[in-house]
XYZ file of C-alpha atoms in Angstrom:
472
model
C 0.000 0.000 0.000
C 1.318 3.717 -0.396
C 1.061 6.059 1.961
C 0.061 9.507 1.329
C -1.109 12.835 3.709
C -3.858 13.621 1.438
C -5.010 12.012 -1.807
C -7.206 13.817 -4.283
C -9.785 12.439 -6.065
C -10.639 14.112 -9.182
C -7.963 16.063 -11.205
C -10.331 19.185 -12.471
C -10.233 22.656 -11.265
C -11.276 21.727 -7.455
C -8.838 18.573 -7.372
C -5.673 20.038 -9.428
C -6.066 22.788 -7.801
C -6.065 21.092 -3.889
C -3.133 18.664 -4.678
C -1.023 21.517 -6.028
C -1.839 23.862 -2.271
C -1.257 20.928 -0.372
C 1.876 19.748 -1.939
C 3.104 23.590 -1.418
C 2.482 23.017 2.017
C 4.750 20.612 2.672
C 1.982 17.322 2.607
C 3.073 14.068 0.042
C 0.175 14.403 -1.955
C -1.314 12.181 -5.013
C -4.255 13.168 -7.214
C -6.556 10.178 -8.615
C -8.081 10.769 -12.089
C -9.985 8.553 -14.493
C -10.575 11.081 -17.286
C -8.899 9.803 -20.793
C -9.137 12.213 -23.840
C -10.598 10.867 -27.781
C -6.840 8.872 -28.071
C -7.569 6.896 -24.788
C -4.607 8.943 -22.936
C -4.786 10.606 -19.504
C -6.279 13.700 -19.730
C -6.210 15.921 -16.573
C -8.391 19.071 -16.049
C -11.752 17.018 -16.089
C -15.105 17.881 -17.368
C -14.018 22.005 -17.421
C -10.452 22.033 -19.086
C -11.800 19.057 -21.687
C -15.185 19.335 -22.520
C -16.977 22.448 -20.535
C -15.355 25.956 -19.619
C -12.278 25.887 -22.248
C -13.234 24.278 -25.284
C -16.864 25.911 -25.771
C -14.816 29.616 -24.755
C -12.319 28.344 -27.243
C -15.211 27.992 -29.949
C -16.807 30.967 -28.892
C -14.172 32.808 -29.697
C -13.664 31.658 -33.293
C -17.395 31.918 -33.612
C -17.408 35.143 -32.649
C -14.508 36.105 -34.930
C -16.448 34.982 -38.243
C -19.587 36.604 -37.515
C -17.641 39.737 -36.514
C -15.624 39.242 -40.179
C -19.346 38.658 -41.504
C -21.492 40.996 -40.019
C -19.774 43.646 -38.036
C -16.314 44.625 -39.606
C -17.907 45.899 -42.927
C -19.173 49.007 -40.833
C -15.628 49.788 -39.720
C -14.934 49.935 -43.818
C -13.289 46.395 -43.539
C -14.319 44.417 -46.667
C -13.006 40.612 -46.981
C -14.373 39.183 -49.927
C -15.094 35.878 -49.682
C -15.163 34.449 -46.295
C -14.805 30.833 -46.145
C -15.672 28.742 -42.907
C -13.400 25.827 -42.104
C -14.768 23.727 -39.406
C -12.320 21.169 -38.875
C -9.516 23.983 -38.580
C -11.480 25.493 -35.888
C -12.427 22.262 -34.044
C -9.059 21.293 -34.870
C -7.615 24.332 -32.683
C -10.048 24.141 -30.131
C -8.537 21.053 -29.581
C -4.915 21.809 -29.443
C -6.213 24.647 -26.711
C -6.935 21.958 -24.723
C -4.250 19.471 -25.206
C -1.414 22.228 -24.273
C -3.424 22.892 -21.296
C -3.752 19.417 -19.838
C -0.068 18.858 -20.185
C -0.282 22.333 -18.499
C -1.777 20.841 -15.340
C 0.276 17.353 -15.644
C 3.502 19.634 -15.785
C 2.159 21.506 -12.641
C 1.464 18.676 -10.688
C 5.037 17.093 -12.067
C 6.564 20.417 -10.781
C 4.546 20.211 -7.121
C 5.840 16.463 -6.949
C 2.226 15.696 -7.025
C 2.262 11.951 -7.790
C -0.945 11.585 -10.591
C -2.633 8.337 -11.035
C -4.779 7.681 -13.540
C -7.882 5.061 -12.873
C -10.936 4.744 -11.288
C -10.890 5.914 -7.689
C -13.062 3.763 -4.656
C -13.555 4.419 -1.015
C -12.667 1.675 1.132
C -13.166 3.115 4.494
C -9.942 3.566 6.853
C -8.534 6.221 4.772
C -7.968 3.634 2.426
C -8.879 4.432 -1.342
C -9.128 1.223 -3.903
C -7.756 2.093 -7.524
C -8.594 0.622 -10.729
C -6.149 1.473 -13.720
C -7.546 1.436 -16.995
C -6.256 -1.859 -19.572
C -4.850 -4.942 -17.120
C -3.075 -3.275 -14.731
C -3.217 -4.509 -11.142
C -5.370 -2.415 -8.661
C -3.418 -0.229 -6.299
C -4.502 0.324 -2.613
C -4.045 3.879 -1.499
C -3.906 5.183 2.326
C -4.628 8.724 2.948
C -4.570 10.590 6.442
C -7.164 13.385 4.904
C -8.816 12.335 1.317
C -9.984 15.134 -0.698
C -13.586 14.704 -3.474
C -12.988 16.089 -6.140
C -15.296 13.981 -8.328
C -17.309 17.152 -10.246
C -20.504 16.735 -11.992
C -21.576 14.901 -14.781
C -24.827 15.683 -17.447
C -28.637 15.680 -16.536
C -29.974 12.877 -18.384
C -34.068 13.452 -19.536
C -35.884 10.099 -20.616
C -37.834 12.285 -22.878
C -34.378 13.025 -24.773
C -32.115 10.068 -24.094
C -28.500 10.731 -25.679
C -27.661 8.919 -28.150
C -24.142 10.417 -29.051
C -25.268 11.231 -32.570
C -28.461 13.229 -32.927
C -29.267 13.733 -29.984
C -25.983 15.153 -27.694
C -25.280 16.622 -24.687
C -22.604 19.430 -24.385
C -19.595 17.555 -25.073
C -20.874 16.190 -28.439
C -22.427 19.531 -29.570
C -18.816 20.758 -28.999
C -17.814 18.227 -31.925
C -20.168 18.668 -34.630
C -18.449 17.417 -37.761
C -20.318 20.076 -40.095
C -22.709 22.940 -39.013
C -26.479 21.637 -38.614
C -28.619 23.656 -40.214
C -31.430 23.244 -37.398
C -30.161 23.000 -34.094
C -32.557 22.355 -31.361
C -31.262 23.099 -27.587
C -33.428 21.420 -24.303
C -32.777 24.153 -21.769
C -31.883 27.949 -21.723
C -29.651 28.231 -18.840
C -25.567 28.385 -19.530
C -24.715 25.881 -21.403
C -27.435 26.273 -23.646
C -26.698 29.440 -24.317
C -23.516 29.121 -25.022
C -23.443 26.150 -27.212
C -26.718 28.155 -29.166
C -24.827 31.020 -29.916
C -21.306 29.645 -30.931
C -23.735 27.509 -33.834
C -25.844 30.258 -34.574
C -22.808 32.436 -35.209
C -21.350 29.646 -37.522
C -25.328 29.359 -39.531
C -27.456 27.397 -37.622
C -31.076 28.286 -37.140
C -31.101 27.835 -33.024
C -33.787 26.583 -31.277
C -33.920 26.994 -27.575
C -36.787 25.202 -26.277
C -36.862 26.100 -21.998
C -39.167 24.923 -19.469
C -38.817 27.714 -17.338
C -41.647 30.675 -17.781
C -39.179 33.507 -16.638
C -35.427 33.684 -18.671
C -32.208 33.403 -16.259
C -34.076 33.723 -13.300
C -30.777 33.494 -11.308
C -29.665 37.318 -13.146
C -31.256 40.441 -12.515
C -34.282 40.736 -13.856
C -33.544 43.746 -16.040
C -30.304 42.245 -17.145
C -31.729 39.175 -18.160
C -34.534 40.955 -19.971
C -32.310 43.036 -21.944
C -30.057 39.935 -22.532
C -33.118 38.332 -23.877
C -33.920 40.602 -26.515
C -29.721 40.684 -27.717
C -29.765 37.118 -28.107
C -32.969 36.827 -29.756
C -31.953 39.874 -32.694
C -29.120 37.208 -32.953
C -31.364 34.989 -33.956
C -31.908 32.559 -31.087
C -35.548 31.484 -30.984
C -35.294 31.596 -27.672
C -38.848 29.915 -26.677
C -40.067 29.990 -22.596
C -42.316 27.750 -21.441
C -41.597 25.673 -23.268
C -41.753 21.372 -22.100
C -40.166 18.796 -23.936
C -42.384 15.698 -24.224
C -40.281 13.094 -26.915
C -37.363 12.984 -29.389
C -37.276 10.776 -31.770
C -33.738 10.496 -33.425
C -34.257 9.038 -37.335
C -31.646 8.990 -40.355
C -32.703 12.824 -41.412
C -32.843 14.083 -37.707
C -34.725 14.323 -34.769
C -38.020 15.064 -34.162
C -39.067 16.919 -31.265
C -42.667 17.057 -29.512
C -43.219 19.765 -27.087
C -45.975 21.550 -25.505
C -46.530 25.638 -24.456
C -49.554 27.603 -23.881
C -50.821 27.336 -27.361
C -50.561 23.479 -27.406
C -48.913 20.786 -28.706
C -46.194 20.941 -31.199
C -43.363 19.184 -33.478
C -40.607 20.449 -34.629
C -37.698 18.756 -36.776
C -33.649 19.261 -36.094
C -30.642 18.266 -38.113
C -29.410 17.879 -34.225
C -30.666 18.193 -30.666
C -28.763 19.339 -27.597
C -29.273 18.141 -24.445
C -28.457 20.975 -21.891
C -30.618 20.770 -19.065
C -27.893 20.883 -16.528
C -25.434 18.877 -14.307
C -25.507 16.580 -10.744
C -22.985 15.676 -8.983
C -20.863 13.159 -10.120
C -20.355 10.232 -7.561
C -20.364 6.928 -9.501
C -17.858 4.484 -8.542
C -16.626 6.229 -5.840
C -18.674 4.273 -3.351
C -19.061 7.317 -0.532
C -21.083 4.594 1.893
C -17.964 2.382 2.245
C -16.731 5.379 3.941
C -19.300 6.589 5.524
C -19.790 9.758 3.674
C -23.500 11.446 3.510
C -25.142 11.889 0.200
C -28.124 14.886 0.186
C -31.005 14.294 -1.611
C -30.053 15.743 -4.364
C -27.230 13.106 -4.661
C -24.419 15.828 -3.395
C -22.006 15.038 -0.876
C -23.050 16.214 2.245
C -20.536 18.602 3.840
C -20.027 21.358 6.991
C -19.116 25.206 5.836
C -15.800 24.130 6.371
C -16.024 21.170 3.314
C -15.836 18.305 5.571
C -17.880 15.355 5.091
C -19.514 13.058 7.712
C -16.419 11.164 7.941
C -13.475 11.642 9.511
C -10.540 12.792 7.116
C -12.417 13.169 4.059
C -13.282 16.512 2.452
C -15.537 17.487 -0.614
C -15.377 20.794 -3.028
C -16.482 21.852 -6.010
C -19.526 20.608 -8.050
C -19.907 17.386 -6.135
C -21.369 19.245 -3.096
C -23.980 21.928 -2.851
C -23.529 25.493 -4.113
C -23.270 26.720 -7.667
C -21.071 24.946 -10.003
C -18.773 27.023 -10.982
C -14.700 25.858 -11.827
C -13.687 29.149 -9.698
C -15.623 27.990 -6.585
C -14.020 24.785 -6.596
C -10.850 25.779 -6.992
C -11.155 28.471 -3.971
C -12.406 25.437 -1.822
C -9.882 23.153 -2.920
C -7.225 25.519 -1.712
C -9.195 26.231 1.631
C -9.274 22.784 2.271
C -5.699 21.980 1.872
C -4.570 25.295 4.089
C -6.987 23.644 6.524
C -5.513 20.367 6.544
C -1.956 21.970 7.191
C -3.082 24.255 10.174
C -3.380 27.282 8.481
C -6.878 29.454 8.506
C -9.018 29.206 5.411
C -12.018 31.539 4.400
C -13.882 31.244 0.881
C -16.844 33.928 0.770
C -19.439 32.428 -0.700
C -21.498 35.594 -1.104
C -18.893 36.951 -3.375
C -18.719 34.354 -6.538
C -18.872 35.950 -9.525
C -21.191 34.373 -11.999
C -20.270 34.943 -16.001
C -22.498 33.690 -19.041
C -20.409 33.804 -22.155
C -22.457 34.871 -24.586
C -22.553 38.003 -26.654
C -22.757 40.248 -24.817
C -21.596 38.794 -21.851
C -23.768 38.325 -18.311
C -22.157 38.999 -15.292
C -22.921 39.362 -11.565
C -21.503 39.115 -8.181
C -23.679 39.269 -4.716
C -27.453 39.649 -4.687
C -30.537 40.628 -7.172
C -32.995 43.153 -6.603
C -35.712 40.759 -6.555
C -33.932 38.557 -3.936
C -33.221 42.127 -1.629
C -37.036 42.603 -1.866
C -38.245 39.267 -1.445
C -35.962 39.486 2.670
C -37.747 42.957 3.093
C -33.916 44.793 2.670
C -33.968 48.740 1.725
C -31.674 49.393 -1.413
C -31.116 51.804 -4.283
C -30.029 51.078 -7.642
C -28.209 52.838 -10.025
C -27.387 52.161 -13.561
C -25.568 53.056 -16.798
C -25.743 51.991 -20.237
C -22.676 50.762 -22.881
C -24.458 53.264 -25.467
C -23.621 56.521 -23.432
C -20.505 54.765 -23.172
C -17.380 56.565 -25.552
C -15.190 53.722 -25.911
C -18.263 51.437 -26.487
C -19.542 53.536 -29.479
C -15.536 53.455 -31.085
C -15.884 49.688 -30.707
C -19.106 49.558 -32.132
C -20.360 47.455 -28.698
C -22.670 49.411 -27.671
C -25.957 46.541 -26.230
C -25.689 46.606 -22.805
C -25.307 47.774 -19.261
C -24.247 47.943 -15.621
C -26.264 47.958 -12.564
C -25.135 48.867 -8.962
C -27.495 47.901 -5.845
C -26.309 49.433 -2.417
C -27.711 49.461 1.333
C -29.880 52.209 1.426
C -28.797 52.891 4.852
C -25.206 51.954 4.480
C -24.186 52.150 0.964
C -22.174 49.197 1.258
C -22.610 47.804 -2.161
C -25.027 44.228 -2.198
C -25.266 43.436 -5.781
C -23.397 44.419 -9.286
C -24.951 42.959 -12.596
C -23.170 43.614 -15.784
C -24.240 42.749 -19.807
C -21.287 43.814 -21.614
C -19.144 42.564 -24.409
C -16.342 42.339 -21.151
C -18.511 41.150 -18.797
C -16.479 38.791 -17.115
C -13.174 41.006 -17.034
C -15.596 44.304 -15.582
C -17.457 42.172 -13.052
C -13.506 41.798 -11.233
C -13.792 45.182 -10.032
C -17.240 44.436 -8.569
C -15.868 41.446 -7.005
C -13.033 42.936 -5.388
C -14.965 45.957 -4.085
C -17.915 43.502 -2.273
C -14.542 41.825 -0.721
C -13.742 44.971 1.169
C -16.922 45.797 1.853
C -17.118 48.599 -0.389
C -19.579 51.579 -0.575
C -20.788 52.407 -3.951
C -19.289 55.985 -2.753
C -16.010 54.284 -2.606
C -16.453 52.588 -6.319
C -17.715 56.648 -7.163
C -14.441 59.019 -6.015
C -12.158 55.849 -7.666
C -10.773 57.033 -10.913
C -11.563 55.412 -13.716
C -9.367 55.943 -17.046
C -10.930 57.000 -20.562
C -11.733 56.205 -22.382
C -12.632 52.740 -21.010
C -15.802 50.342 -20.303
C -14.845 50.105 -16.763
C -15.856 53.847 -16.820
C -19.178 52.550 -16.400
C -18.678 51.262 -13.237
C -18.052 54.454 -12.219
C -20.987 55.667 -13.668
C -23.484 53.140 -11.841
C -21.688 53.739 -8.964
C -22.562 57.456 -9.312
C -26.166 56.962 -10.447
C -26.609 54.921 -7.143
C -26.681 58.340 -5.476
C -28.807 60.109 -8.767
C -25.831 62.294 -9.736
C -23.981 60.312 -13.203
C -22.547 62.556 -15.716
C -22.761 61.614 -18.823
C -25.982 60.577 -19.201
């Protein structure tokens, strides 16, 4: 057996992340990780670095750049002729984005002396963790004085949609079309689904976003989300609310869909249908009862405010427990746990975890809604200020959009910061580190801003908060 102070399961942005801290610290450390990329090799990062966060914003971005070559550089007097679309070029270096950076994260934990093993990781109770390599190698018996979960979150399956891994896909094979569909039909409107919708749409796909939900991003401020709405919608997502999914039927021209809203029942026919409905927390194989570790009834592991389970030893972050599911909140935890495990004091503000939507414009926000303030009966004012009084929005031609500031009304300390911008998730930062420190939108007010900038809208909520902006 070998002997380890901690041993991380799962090698994504919570696990990674928590072998790397602990091994810093001082603790012999190993990270357990089953993932294998389309060539059957290790492939560390998990669900985020190989199919989620970096390939879709690695496809967004191309996306984005033909429709901007397309559509939006003629009006800067930029004229390119023929423009020529290349899929497998652009799949081809979304994939290369991700190979450097799993060898990124193997050369990290190579650096850390981080010992990775690759296999199927079980809890055996005792601090001992079972592991099953992939081919016909002999299992491997791991002992751990603290065991980290790392495990993430895997796909919602629907039995009205059931994946088939050719019509009908969830995110990781609408992230691998081999041509452009030219209907695309999307089950759910939150992230993922918005994402995926708009990189295709971008490329010529007539999107359709069927969502069960009667209210759009109910999570986002409500004005935010209603001006997102209408953006995505002049892009030509037919973004449809209300919207249930009752069949799909996959057959050699497609896949029809049957779904019901308030005028009825309906069928409509796609070259390819997304699956997008969101994630749960992935805990197959790992056999938590052997351990003694809690599941909720949601299927998360069950876990203090500190990220320790119900047994002794044996910690959980990230998307396997509850809380949003986010790669940035996993990673904070993983950290906190590992300074935890070595004596030091650990803190991870839940309050303060930005939220980004990559679409285009981006959504952003960080702390709490207007909605949500009124709903627990808490005074507030609001300001706001929109990208199109914005001068280096207008030279950029990015002008849909803007930025809303909520504050105490009795304190001013700032509560809530919602952004739709085409730098959401860069200006939200500010917002973030502000809410940290307990900031006053006074405070975000008398800090200069340069200009010409889109930060300078920041500023300008900040002012508004107090009904004295400037330029508008």
């Amino acid at each position: 057996m070998d002997n380890f102070d901690v041993v991380v399961i799962g090698a994504g942005p919570g696990g990674y992340v928590a072998a790397i801290r602990a091994a810093q610290l001082g603790l012999r450390t190993a990270c357990v990780d089953a993932w294998r990329d389309a060539r059957g090799k290790p492939a560390l990062g998990g669900t985020c670095l190989n199919v989620g966060c970096i390939p879709s914003k690695a496809l967004l971005d191309s996306s984005h750049h033909y429709h901007n070559l397309r559509h939006r550089l003629p009006a800067h007097g930029i004229e390119a002729g023929d423009i020529k679309l290349d899929l497998r070029k652009m799949l081809a270096r979304k994939d290369k984005v991700v190979r450097t950076l799993t060898r990124g994260v193997a050369g990290l934990l190579r650096k850390h002396k981080v010992e990775s093993i690759t296999g199927h990781a079980a809890l055996a109770g005792g601090g001992k963790i079972g592991v099953t390599p992939h081919g016909d190698g002999a299992r491997r018996t791991l002992v751990a004085r603290h065991i980290i979960l790392a495990t993430g979150s895997i796909p919602i399956r629907i039995p009205v949609a059931e994946v088939d891994g050719d019509r009908i896909v969830d995110n990781e094979g609408a992230l691998a079309f081999s041509e452009v569909p030219r209907r695309l039909g999307i089950i759910g409107a939150g992230v993922i689904g918005l994402e995926l919708g708009s990189v295709w749409a971008r490329l010529g796909s007539e999107v359709t976003i069927l969502e069960t939900l009667d209210d759009f991003l109910p999570a986002a401020d409500r004005r935010i989300a209603g001006e997102a709405l209408k953006v995505l919608r002049r892009q030509g997502l037919d973004i449809r609310l209300g919207t249930r999914v009752t069949g799909a039927r996959a057959h050699d021209a497609g896949v029809a869909v049957g779904y019901d809203d308030a005028e009825g029942s309906h069928e409509g026919e796609f070259d390819r249908l997304v699956v997008a409905v969101g994630r749960r927390a992935n805990t197959e194989g790992l056999d938590p009862a052997a351990a003694g570790v809690e599941l909720d009834d949601h299927g998360r592991i069950v876990v203090d405010a500190q990220c320790r389970t119900t047994a002794d030893g044996i910690w959980a972050v990230g998307d396997a427990v509850a809380g949003p599911m986010l790669a940035h909140k996993a990673s904070e935890e993983g950290v906190a746990v590992a300074e935890r495990i070595a004596g030091h004091a650990a803190h991870v503000d839940h309050a303060v975890i930005p939220w980004v939507i990559y679409t285009h414009p981006e959504i952003a926000w960080v702390g709490q809604t207007a909605t949500e303030l009124d709903a627990a009966g808490v005074e507030h004012r609001e300001g706001a200020f929109p990208f199109a009084a914005s001068g280096r929005a207008q030279g950029s031609g990015e002008t849909e959009g803007l930025v809303k500031v909520i504050a105490d009304a009795a304190t001013d300390h700032i509560l809530g910061v919602h952004v739709l911008a085409a730098n959401a998730s860069e200006l939200i930062a500010e917002a973030v580190v502000a809410m940290t420190f307990h900031a006053s939108a006074e405070d975000i007010a008398r800090t200069i801003h340069a200009h010409p900038t889109l930060a300078e809208a920041m500023h300008e909520a900040a002012l508004a908060v107090d009904d004295r902006p400037i330029h508008i």
